[in-house]
C-alpha cells in the first residue's frame, strides 16, 4: 500500500517480523521493557502473560502481579468477540506480525497494537490512540475541543491543505523536528526533508491526498533540524467538507526506542536460542506447573525422548521414583521464590527404563518486577562418574574389611601376649620367691628341714603345674581369643587348703597388708580344676593387694550354701561361697557394671596403678565355665568385695561358649 504524509517520502511499509522467543527475553541484559515508550506485554503459547511493563500496567488498569501467569482471555473475557481477539489469534496462527486498532472495553480506551509472534508466544507493543481519535472527532465537532487535545497530545501533529501547505503544528511536532512555529506554518510541509528529497515528498503527498481507501500506519526515518535522526511512525486522516478532502491531519510518534528494544529482543532471542539449542548438556525451561516449556536436543539424547515427548511430560515423570519427593520440594521452593537456585545430584529414568545420574543446576528466571516466570534447568550426565564412585566404594569397603581382619589378627596376638604375661606372672613370682628364700637361707648356713623343704618343693611343683597349663592353652589355636572355652581337668580340691596356700604365697610379697583366711569348715571339698581355680584366687588376691596401696586387711572368707531357687530353677548342688574383701580405693559406681569386661579398668586406677584389664575377665570366664558366678560390690574410697559362688561339682557336660561382655 503506497502512502504519504507531511513528514516523509513514499516508501513501502517495513517488515517488522520478529522471530524470537519472548519468554527468554528477560534473560537479555540488552532488553528492558521499561525502556520502551509503548505499553508492552508478552504471552506464551497458552495465552498466559509472561511479561508486562509499567505502561501496560497503567493502561490495562490492573497490577501485573494479578496478570502474570494468567490467560489474557480469562482476564479480558469481553475482548473475545472483538478485533482485539481475532488479530491476536491470526498473528499466532499465521506467524505474521499484525498491526490493528481496537476498542479496549476494560479500560474504555482505544488502542493500537503491534503483535509479533514467535515460537514461544506473542509479544505485543500497544499505545493509547484515544487522544488521536478524539482529535479527529474534536476537529469535526469543535475547534475549541480540538485545540485542547492538539496542544496536549504527546504525538507530533500537523495539519496541511491539499497543496501541502502547513496550516498548523502542535508543540510536540516542533520538538520532534526542531523548527519554530513560524518556520513551519505557511510553508510547504517538505521543508523538513533535505533539498534533494522535497520534490519526491510532494509527489507522494499528492498521490496520498487523491487516493481512496484507508491508510495504514507506516514508519520513516526523519532528521531533526540539528542533524540527528529518529525513527517515527505516522498515521494520516483527512478533513472533508461536503464530501471532499480539504486537509490532511498527520500524527507522528517517535518509535526509535521501541524499534531498538525490538531489535535487542530479536538479538537476545537469537543468542539464547543458539546457546540453548547447541549446548552440550541437557537444558530445559520449566514452568511454574513443573512441566517443560522448552528442551534442547542434548536433553533428548540423554533421556532417549523426542522433544515432543519431553514437552508432554512433567519433571516427576522423568525423575527416579526415590528422588521425586526431594526434587519436587526443591523445585517448588525455587518457583515460589524462596531460593534463587540449587545444585544437586539426582537420578532420572530414560525411555528405555534405565537409571541415569545427572548433576542438576536450576536457576530462577524473573520478570522486571521480580516475579518468578520459570526455572532454567541444566543437566550434566554423570552416570559414568557415579559408576566409578560405586566401584571405588566397593574397593574401599573390601580394603577396610581386609584392614579390620589384619588389625584383628594383630590385636589377637597382642591380647594373647597380654593374657600369657598376666597369667604367668604369679607362678613365676612364686618360683622366684621360694628360690630366692632358699638360696638366702642356705647362704646363711641354715639348712632347711626336710618338712620345710618338702613344703617349698610342693609349692614349686604347683607353680610349675600352673605354668604347664598356661603353655597348653598357648599351644591350642582355638583358645587364643579372649572368651573362648578353656580346657578343664577337674579333680577333687579342698578350697580351704587352696586358699591358705595362695594367701601364704602372697603374704611373702607384702609387709603393708594383713592377709587372713576365715573358713566355716576345716575343709570344703569340691570337684574343680585346681590350676584354673588357683588362677582365679591369684587374680582376686593380687588385685586386693594392688588396689589397696595404703595397706590394710585382705580377708578371704569361705563357706557354703544349700540349694536355692534362682529364676524358677532349683539348684540341686551345694555351692561354695568365697568372699575376697579389701580396704582399698574401691571402684567408681559408673565403672562397676563393666569390671568383668575384657581390657576394662576402673577410671580411678588407670593412671596410678598398672594393669591390663584381663584378670577379672579371665576369672569370670573360669568361674562361669565351672557353672558358677562372680559378683563385685564396691564403694569408692572404702573398698571392694568380690563374691564367688561355685557349685561343688563341676558340670559333667559343658559345651556352651562363654563370651566376654
XYZ file of C-alpha atoms in Angstrom:
661
model
C 0.000 0.000 0.000
C 1.529 3.373 -1.008
C 1.003 6.352 1.240
C 2.482 9.759 2.000
C 2.296 12.361 4.689
C 3.662 15.703 5.763
C 6.667 14.090 7.413
C 8.178 11.621 4.959
C 8.582 10.428 1.410
C 6.772 7.498 -0.172
C 8.202 4.112 0.855
C 7.000 0.590 1.280
C 5.880 -0.260 4.809
C 8.850 -2.013 6.519
C 8.644 -5.637 7.568
C 8.888 -5.831 11.338
C 8.716 -9.617 11.726
C 10.396 -10.806 14.960
C 11.380 -14.491 15.086
C 12.182 -14.670 18.750
C 11.312 -16.334 21.983
C 9.620 -13.676 24.043
C 9.708 -15.815 27.159
C 13.510 -15.749 27.102
C 13.773 -12.007 26.569
C 14.094 -11.400 30.282
C 17.454 -13.191 30.218
C 18.929 -10.461 27.996
C 20.631 -7.521 29.612
C 20.174 -5.547 26.340
C 16.357 -5.506 26.500
C 14.406 -3.782 29.225
C 10.656 -3.438 28.553
C 10.657 -0.324 30.733
C 12.825 1.493 28.160
C 10.107 1.221 25.509
C 7.846 4.217 25.130
C 4.936 1.913 24.270
C 2.985 -0.302 26.612
C 4.237 -3.871 26.291
C 3.274 -7.407 27.264
C 4.295 -10.925 26.243
C 2.167 -14.079 26.093
C 3.199 -17.740 25.957
C 1.600 -20.366 23.698
C -1.210 -20.857 26.223
C -2.019 -17.103 26.090
C -0.610 -16.564 29.578
C 1.061 -13.278 30.480
C 4.835 -13.712 30.940
C 5.964 -10.032 30.846
C 4.227 -6.688 31.406
C 5.844 -3.262 31.635
C 4.595 -0.439 33.816
C 2.944 1.452 30.896
C 0.859 -1.597 30.071
C 0.003 -1.955 33.740
C -1.353 1.604 33.783
C -3.294 1.302 30.508
C -4.805 -2.052 31.454
C -5.604 -0.680 34.917
C -4.572 -3.892 36.598
C -1.391 -4.649 38.614
C 0.928 -7.023 36.816
C 1.029 -9.356 39.811
C -2.672 -10.085 39.118
C -1.960 -10.752 35.432
C 1.292 -12.716 35.214
C 0.696 -16.409 34.648
C -2.990 -15.894 33.764
C -4.632 -16.242 30.347
C -5.398 -12.932 28.655
C -8.835 -14.233 27.675
C -9.641 -15.090 31.303
C -8.604 -11.602 32.349
C -10.379 -9.883 29.404
C -13.367 -12.070 28.546
C -15.122 -9.089 26.935
C -12.437 -8.880 24.243
C -13.159 -12.329 22.781
C -15.790 -11.033 20.347
C -13.688 -8.093 19.178
C -10.970 -7.449 16.617
C -8.599 -7.497 19.552
C -9.121 -11.281 19.915
C -9.212 -12.012 16.174
C -5.945 -10.185 15.476
C -4.125 -11.989 18.305
C -5.306 -15.349 17.017
C -4.379 -14.535 13.417
C -0.860 -13.398 14.340
C -0.166 -16.671 16.169
C -1.858 -18.838 13.550
C -0.119 -17.312 10.537
C 3.191 -16.452 12.242
C 2.906 -12.996 10.659
C 3.115 -9.736 12.626
C -0.178 -7.908 12.913
C -0.987 -4.226 13.420
C -4.505 -3.305 14.418
C -6.645 -0.759 16.255
C -9.436 -1.799 18.606
C -11.506 -0.557 21.499
C -10.311 -1.859 24.852
C -13.526 -2.123 26.879
C -11.911 -2.918 30.226
C -10.213 0.494 30.267
C -12.640 2.329 27.992
C -9.901 3.413 25.585
C -8.869 2.875 22.005
C -5.542 1.160 21.467
C -3.361 0.478 18.505
C -1.368 -2.756 18.875
C 1.617 -4.379 17.171
C 1.666 -8.154 17.651
C 4.901 -10.044 16.940
C 4.594 -13.860 17.004
C 7.442 -16.193 17.969
C 7.871 -19.898 18.560
C 7.045 -19.493 22.245
C 4.208 -16.999 22.082
C 3.363 -13.412 21.208
C 4.921 -10.038 22.035
C 2.601 -7.043 21.859
C 3.514 -3.339 21.802
C 0.483 -1.062 22.118
C -0.460 2.512 22.792
C -3.453 4.582 23.710
C -4.802 6.151 20.495
C -7.844 7.622 22.166
C -6.302 11.090 22.064
C -5.676 10.929 18.323
C -9.155 9.641 17.618
C -10.582 12.289 19.851
C -8.534 14.881 17.992
C -10.158 13.919 14.710
C -13.598 13.911 16.298
C -12.927 17.169 18.065
C -11.891 18.741 14.789
C -15.238 17.812 13.342
C -17.209 18.794 16.407
C -15.497 21.727 17.996
C -12.447 23.826 17.287
C -12.153 24.575 20.963
C -12.142 20.947 21.995
C -9.719 20.096 19.184
C -7.353 22.838 20.314
C -7.141 21.406 23.845
C -6.268 17.951 22.535
C -3.939 19.433 19.931
C -1.862 21.306 22.435
C -1.512 18.485 24.961
C -1.001 15.478 22.688
C 2.283 13.593 23.105
C 2.153 12.732 19.393
C 3.561 15.247 16.922
C 0.628 16.542 14.834
C 0.499 18.654 11.674
C -2.446 19.950 9.628
C -1.841 20.728 5.937
C -4.060 21.639 2.975
C -4.420 19.753 -0.303
C -1.364 21.554 -1.744
C 0.912 20.554 1.132
C 0.980 23.931 2.843
C 1.262 23.646 6.620
C -1.776 25.117 8.339
C -0.854 24.303 11.942
C 1.576 22.267 14.061
C 1.408 21.292 17.707
C 4.205 21.698 20.287
C 5.191 18.016 20.026
C 5.801 18.441 16.266
C 8.048 21.444 16.875
C 10.057 19.473 19.462
C 10.437 16.453 17.191
C 11.763 18.324 14.144
C 13.493 21.288 15.791
C 11.863 24.018 13.671
C 9.991 27.003 15.079
C 6.303 27.560 14.552
C 6.981 30.408 12.119
C 9.468 28.301 10.137
C 6.781 25.663 9.528
C 3.335 27.278 9.300
C 2.563 28.703 5.881
C 5.468 26.759 4.336
C 5.423 23.582 2.313
C 5.465 20.536 4.589
C 8.561 19.190 2.769
C 10.751 21.781 4.491
C 11.596 19.046 6.984
C 13.247 16.975 4.202
C 16.649 17.532 2.598
C 16.507 19.589 -0.614
C 17.035 16.565 -2.863
C 14.010 14.743 -1.433
C 11.418 17.520 -1.321
C 10.075 17.058 -4.873
C 9.576 13.352 -4.332
C 7.878 14.023 -0.984
C 5.404 16.392 -2.641
C 4.550 13.836 -5.309
C 3.884 11.214 -2.632
C 1.749 13.697 -0.759
C -0.464 14.406 -3.767
C -0.923 10.717 -4.547
C -1.988 10.079 -0.962
C -4.369 13.023 -0.958
C -6.051 11.896 -4.175
C -6.112 8.157 -3.424
C -9.056 6.260 -1.976
C -9.297 3.907 0.966
C -7.832 3.800 4.494
C -4.140 4.332 5.189
C -2.158 2.010 7.438
C 0.451 3.449 9.793
C 3.979 3.387 8.406
C 7.485 4.065 9.649
C 10.035 6.563 8.349
C 13.417 7.886 9.365
C 13.299 11.648 9.936
C 16.006 14.205 10.605
C 15.946 16.832 13.313
C 16.984 20.315 12.258
C 20.138 19.779 14.316
C 21.073 16.713 12.234
C 20.087 13.800 14.477
C 17.877 11.091 13.032
C 14.929 9.383 14.620
C 12.549 6.631 13.540
C 8.905 7.706 13.578
C 5.576 6.098 12.895
C 2.984 8.130 11.004
C -0.778 7.926 10.628
C -2.880 10.116 8.383
C -6.516 11.176 8.404
C -8.377 13.612 6.154
C -10.685 16.527 6.874
C -13.634 16.641 4.485
C -16.168 19.314 3.577
C -19.218 18.343 1.536
C -17.624 15.008 0.775
C -14.357 16.448 -0.491
C -10.961 16.265 1.194
C -9.713 19.684 2.122
C -6.908 18.944 4.643
C -4.666 16.181 5.910
C -4.025 15.533 9.611
C -0.790 13.631 10.258
C 0.097 12.157 13.660
C 3.728 11.178 14.199
C 5.173 9.228 17.098
C 8.864 8.677 17.881
C 9.385 4.891 17.910
C 13.202 4.865 17.943
C 13.471 3.284 21.411
C 10.724 0.796 20.628
C 12.497 -0.365 17.495
C 15.796 -0.603 19.322
C 14.131 -2.703 22.006
C 12.586 -4.950 19.365
C 15.963 -5.386 17.687
C 17.614 -6.126 21.004
C 14.834 -8.593 21.699
C 15.492 -10.290 18.391
C 19.250 -10.457 19.006
C 18.644 -11.742 22.505
C 16.378 -14.479 21.200
C 18.903 -15.498 18.593
C 21.698 -15.664 21.147
C 19.544 -17.520 23.647
C 18.259 -19.957 21.029
C 21.774 -20.687 19.766
C 23.184 -21.184 23.264
C 20.211 -23.234 24.418
C 19.884 -25.469 21.348
C 23.601 -26.098 20.817
C 24.555 -26.626 24.476
C 26.429 -29.923 25.013
C 24.454 -30.556 28.223
C 20.735 -31.085 28.644
C 18.735 -27.879 29.121
C 15.075 -27.194 29.804
C 12.845 -24.263 30.646
C 10.368 -25.424 33.284
C 7.145 -23.566 34.008
C 5.564 -22.992 37.399
C 3.456 -26.128 36.785
C 6.713 -28.164 36.756
C 6.324 -29.046 33.070
C 8.994 -28.298 30.443
C 8.123 -25.482 28.051
C 11.289 -25.856 26.015
C 14.045 -28.503 25.780
C 17.208 -28.945 23.731
C 18.478 -31.888 21.729
C 21.143 -32.837 24.289
C 18.429 -33.467 26.889
C 16.535 -35.669 24.430
C 19.706 -37.637 23.684
C 20.404 -38.057 27.406
C 16.941 -39.374 28.297
C 16.064 -41.038 24.968
C 12.893 -38.993 24.332
C 11.912 -36.765 21.435
C 11.282 -33.060 22.014
C 7.512 -33.556 21.675
C 7.563 -36.389 24.220
C 9.529 -34.348 26.738
C 7.169 -31.381 26.420
C 4.220 -33.643 27.223
C 5.785 -34.920 30.459
C 6.330 -33.461 33.903
C 9.515 -33.308 35.965
C 8.162 -36.106 38.177
C 7.601 -38.360 35.133
C 11.325 -38.220 34.307
C 12.729 -38.497 37.834
C 13.745 -41.752 39.508
C 10.892 -42.595 41.938
C 13.011 -42.457 45.099
C 14.244 -38.943 44.190
C 10.880 -37.416 43.246
C 9.832 -36.103 46.654
C 13.090 -34.302 47.449
C 13.460 -32.921 43.909
C 9.870 -31.639 43.684
C 10.227 -29.922 47.058
C 13.366 -28.096 45.881
C 11.705 -27.133 42.593
C 8.629 -25.762 44.379
C 10.783 -23.709 46.741
C 12.647 -22.279 43.744
C 9.483 -21.410 41.813
C 7.948 -19.848 44.929
C 10.967 -17.550 45.013
C 12.269 -18.892 48.345
C 15.699 -19.775 46.876
C 17.455 -18.267 43.805
C 18.933 -21.560 42.588
C 20.015 -25.001 43.691
C 22.504 -27.673 42.679
C 22.125 -31.379 43.325
C 22.849 -34.845 42.001
C 19.734 -36.796 41.089
C 18.615 -39.851 39.195
C 16.453 -39.943 36.073
C 14.748 -42.771 34.212
C 15.325 -42.982 30.435
C 12.726 -44.002 27.909
C 14.373 -47.456 27.861
C 13.786 -47.740 31.619
C 17.433 -47.346 32.603
C 18.526 -45.276 35.592
C 20.979 -42.470 34.810
C 22.636 -39.845 37.001
C 22.804 -36.114 36.319
C 24.296 -33.149 38.097
C 21.394 -30.704 38.092
C 21.712 -26.927 38.342
C 18.472 -24.950 38.370
C 18.236 -21.160 38.412
C 15.158 -18.978 38.503
C 14.108 -16.533 35.742
C 12.182 -13.447 36.871
C 10.431 -10.586 35.117
C 11.286 -6.929 35.684
C 9.053 -6.819 38.743
C 10.847 -9.726 40.374
C 8.065 -12.230 39.803
C 9.168 -15.796 39.038
C 8.456 -16.773 35.428
C 10.171 -20.147 35.101
C 13.192 -22.225 36.038
C 16.171 -22.904 33.769
C 17.470 -26.451 34.322
C 20.927 -27.627 33.206
C 21.724 -31.352 33.374
C 25.195 -32.864 33.034
C 25.422 -36.646 32.586
C 27.481 -38.084 35.484
C 26.359 -41.713 35.161
C 29.876 -42.964 34.383
C 31.336 -40.998 37.261
C 28.786 -42.383 39.717
C 29.506 -45.922 38.498
C 33.222 -45.334 39.060
C 32.483 -43.943 42.521
C 30.439 -47.064 43.319
C 33.270 -49.339 42.241
C 35.709 -47.276 44.270
C 33.430 -47.500 47.319
C 33.324 -51.294 46.957
C 37.099 -51.448 46.702
C 37.412 -49.241 49.774
C 34.926 -51.426 51.639
C 36.884 -54.565 50.764
C 40.098 -52.813 51.724
C 38.532 -51.710 55.012
C 37.348 -55.265 55.713
C 40.818 -56.659 54.967
C 42.364 -53.996 57.205
C 39.973 -54.888 60.018
C 40.877 -58.553 59.666
C 44.577 -57.705 59.743
C 44.109 -55.406 62.714
C 42.066 -58.131 64.422
C 44.864 -60.623 63.887
C 47.412 -58.207 65.322
C 45.095 -57.381 68.221
C 44.510 -61.091 68.934
C 48.247 -61.624 69.053
C 48.674 -58.670 71.406
C 45.808 -59.892 73.584
C 47.317 -63.356 73.716
C 50.661 -61.955 74.837
C 48.907 -59.859 77.496
C 46.980 -62.864 78.775
C 50.069 -65.096 78.886
C 52.111 -62.392 80.584
C 49.376 -61.787 83.149
C 48.704 -65.454 83.920
C 52.370 -66.417 84.155
C 53.245 -63.557 86.486
C 52.007 -65.236 89.689
C 53.576 -68.714 89.229
C 56.819 -67.091 88.135
C 56.704 -64.895 91.247
C 56.110 -67.974 93.412
C 59.035 -69.852 91.887
C 61.265 -66.796 92.111
C 60.299 -66.013 95.690
C 60.757 -69.557 97.024
C 64.028 -69.998 95.163
C 65.455 -66.712 96.499
C 64.319 -67.565 100.014
C 66.007 -70.974 99.927
C 69.190 -69.503 98.455
C 69.397 -66.861 101.220
C 68.764 -69.468 103.905
C 71.457 -71.802 102.571
C 73.884 -68.870 102.148
C 73.492 -68.091 105.859
C 74.321 -71.737 106.651
C 70.798 -72.651 107.687
C 69.819 -75.869 106.046
C 66.023 -76.232 105.662
C 64.387 -79.102 107.472
C 63.056 -81.941 105.330
C 59.499 -80.878 106.159
C 60.190 -77.249 105.157
C 61.969 -78.324 102.017
C 59.153 -80.674 101.101
C 56.596 -77.827 101.534
C 58.601 -75.417 99.408
C 59.121 -78.021 96.713
C 55.388 -78.721 96.687
C 54.734 -75.030 96.035
C 57.314 -75.027 93.261
C 55.647 -78.057 91.699
C 52.213 -76.393 91.895
C 53.579 -73.239 90.219
C 55.202 -75.341 87.501
C 51.916 -77.195 87.005
C 50.111 -73.911 86.524
C 52.694 -72.735 84.010
C 52.281 -76.034 82.176
C 48.528 -75.370 81.893
C 49.147 -71.877 80.503
C 51.584 -73.255 77.938
C 48.982 -75.848 76.983
C 46.451 -73.048 76.261
C 49.063 -71.163 74.307
C 49.655 -74.150 72.017
C 45.957 -74.717 71.313
C 44.864 -72.370 68.453
C 41.172 -72.362 69.295
C 41.897 -70.920 72.751
C 43.891 -67.917 71.640
C 40.954 -65.471 71.631
C 39.698 -63.967 74.927
C 36.397 -65.528 75.924
C 36.963 -68.882 74.181
C 36.189 -72.113 76.053
C 39.128 -73.278 78.161
C 40.251 -76.880 78.608
C 39.362 -78.079 82.087
C 40.831 -81.010 84.087
C 38.603 -81.179 87.185
C 39.592 -83.175 90.276
C 38.889 -83.202 93.992
C 40.104 -79.937 95.518
C 39.999 -78.656 99.093
C 39.070 -74.994 98.644
C 40.141 -74.076 102.181
C 43.622 -75.550 101.715
C 43.940 -73.960 98.278
C 43.060 -70.525 99.671
C 45.514 -70.860 102.562
C 48.301 -71.845 100.169
C 47.621 -68.926 97.805
C 47.363 -66.489 100.734
C 50.680 -67.718 102.119
C 52.344 -67.110 98.780
C 51.024 -63.547 98.521
C 51.813 -62.792 102.173
C 55.514 -63.195 101.456
C 55.349 -60.338 98.936
C 53.849 -57.563 101.111
C 54.563 -56.059 104.502
C 51.793 -53.419 104.486
C 48.886 -55.869 104.225
C 47.432 -58.408 106.619
C 46.110 -61.388 104.621
C 43.648 -63.587 106.528
C 41.578 -66.679 105.757
C 38.352 -67.410 107.637
C 36.582 -70.732 106.965
C 33.303 -72.130 108.332
C 34.714 -75.661 107.993
C 38.221 -77.051 108.209
C 37.742 -78.493 104.728
C 35.462 -77.706 101.794
C 35.982 -80.225 99.044
C 34.637 -79.801 95.505
C 35.207 -81.140 92.042
C 37.098 -78.390 90.209
C 40.130 -77.676 88.030
C 42.710 -76.730 90.696
C 45.003 -74.838 88.304
C 42.184 -72.702 86.946
C 40.742 -72.101 90.404
C 44.151 -71.077 91.750
C 44.392 -68.658 88.796
C 41.105 -67.056 89.926
C 42.299 -66.782 93.536
C 45.623 -65.315 92.419
C 43.823 -62.638 90.373
C 41.394 -61.700 93.161
C 44.006 -61.600 95.943
C 46.666 -59.805 93.866
C 44.022 -57.182 92.876
C 43.012 -56.735 96.534
C 46.639 -56.076 97.451
C 47.432 -53.920 94.421
C 44.331 -51.693 94.740
C 44.989 -51.153 98.466
C 48.221 -49.156 98.106
C 47.970 -47.819 101.657
C 47.844 -51.342 103.123
C 45.145 -52.808 105.364
C 43.410 -56.126 105.743
C 42.620 -58.502 102.903
C 40.090 -61.043 104.171
C 39.220 -64.300 102.395
C 36.155 -65.973 103.876
C 34.991 -69.434 102.825
C 31.636 -71.114 103.387
C 28.895 -72.919 101.535
C 25.148 -72.681 100.991
C 22.339 -75.154 100.417
C 20.373 -75.446 97.104
C 18.197 -72.391 96.290
C 15.661 -71.415 93.655
C 17.009 -68.853 91.200
C 14.847 -67.688 88.303
C 12.427 -70.576 88.809
C 15.140 -73.261 88.604
C 16.099 -75.340 91.660
C 19.827 -75.994 92.042
C 20.402 -79.472 93.468
C 24.112 -78.801 94.018
C 25.529 -77.150 97.099
C 27.694 -74.158 96.346
C 30.885 -72.938 97.861
C 30.774 -69.250 98.755
C 34.049 -67.331 98.743
C 34.491 -63.643 99.574
C 37.612 -61.566 98.930
C 37.352 -58.261 100.797
C 39.825 -55.365 100.800
C 40.066 -51.842 102.218
C 41.411 -50.246 99.048
C 40.463 -47.394 96.727
C 37.243 -49.049 95.579
C 35.560 -48.881 92.174
C 33.523 -45.875 90.905
C 29.822 -46.704 90.564
C 29.868 -45.913 86.826
C 32.646 -48.454 86.233
C 31.246 -51.231 88.432
C 28.946 -52.824 85.756
C 31.960 -53.201 83.428
C 34.679 -54.569 85.717
C 34.434 -58.095 84.251
C 34.748 -56.943 80.629
C 37.964 -57.607 78.755
C 40.528 -54.788 78.928
C 38.292 -52.579 81.067
C 39.848 -50.889 84.089
C 38.381 -48.597 86.736
C 38.765 -44.930 85.837
C 40.259 -44.035 89.234
C 43.149 -46.506 88.779
C 44.234 -46.167 85.157
C 46.863 -43.504 85.678
C 48.188 -44.506 89.109
C 48.148 -48.319 89.234
C 49.370 -50.569 86.434
C 47.252 -53.344 84.957
C 45.944 -54.943 81.769
C 42.215 -55.249 82.417
C 42.142 -59.006 81.730
C 42.476 -60.560 85.240
C 38.829 -60.167 86.306
C 37.542 -61.046 82.821
C 39.598 -64.231 82.884
C 38.380 -65.044 86.432
C 34.779 -64.600 85.363
C 35.250 -66.901 82.389
C 36.763 -69.651 84.548
C 34.057 -69.391 87.229
C 31.214 -69.387 84.693
C 32.761 -72.367 82.905
C 32.597 -74.142 86.284
C 28.877 -73.330 86.366
C 29.282 -70.587 88.967
C 29.034 -66.815 89.296
C 31.267 -63.984 90.406
C 29.843 -60.729 91.808
C 31.517 -57.394 92.560
C 30.437 -54.896 95.226
C 32.360 -51.713 95.892
C 32.283 -48.196 97.310
C 34.860 -45.758 96.067
C 37.343 -44.879 98.828
C 36.032 -47.656 101.115
C 36.965 -50.925 99.458
C 35.613 -53.834 97.429
C 34.135 -57.305 97.958
C 34.278 -59.988 95.261
C 31.972 -62.957 95.832
C 32.405 -66.311 94.072
C 29.501 -68.797 94.018
C 30.908 -72.127 92.925
C 28.961 -75.435 92.582
C 30.785 -78.197 94.465
C 30.546 -80.473 91.410
C 31.993 -79.386 88.075
C 29.323 -79.736 85.285
C 29.585 -83.149 83.596
C 28.889 -81.716 80.134
C 29.532 -78.089 79.217
C 29.606 -77.133 75.573
C 28.337 -73.549 75.579
C 30.936 -70.939 74.621
C 31.380 -68.190 77.191
C 31.734 -64.783 75.561
C 33.177 -61.715 77.133
C 30.698 -58.905 77.613
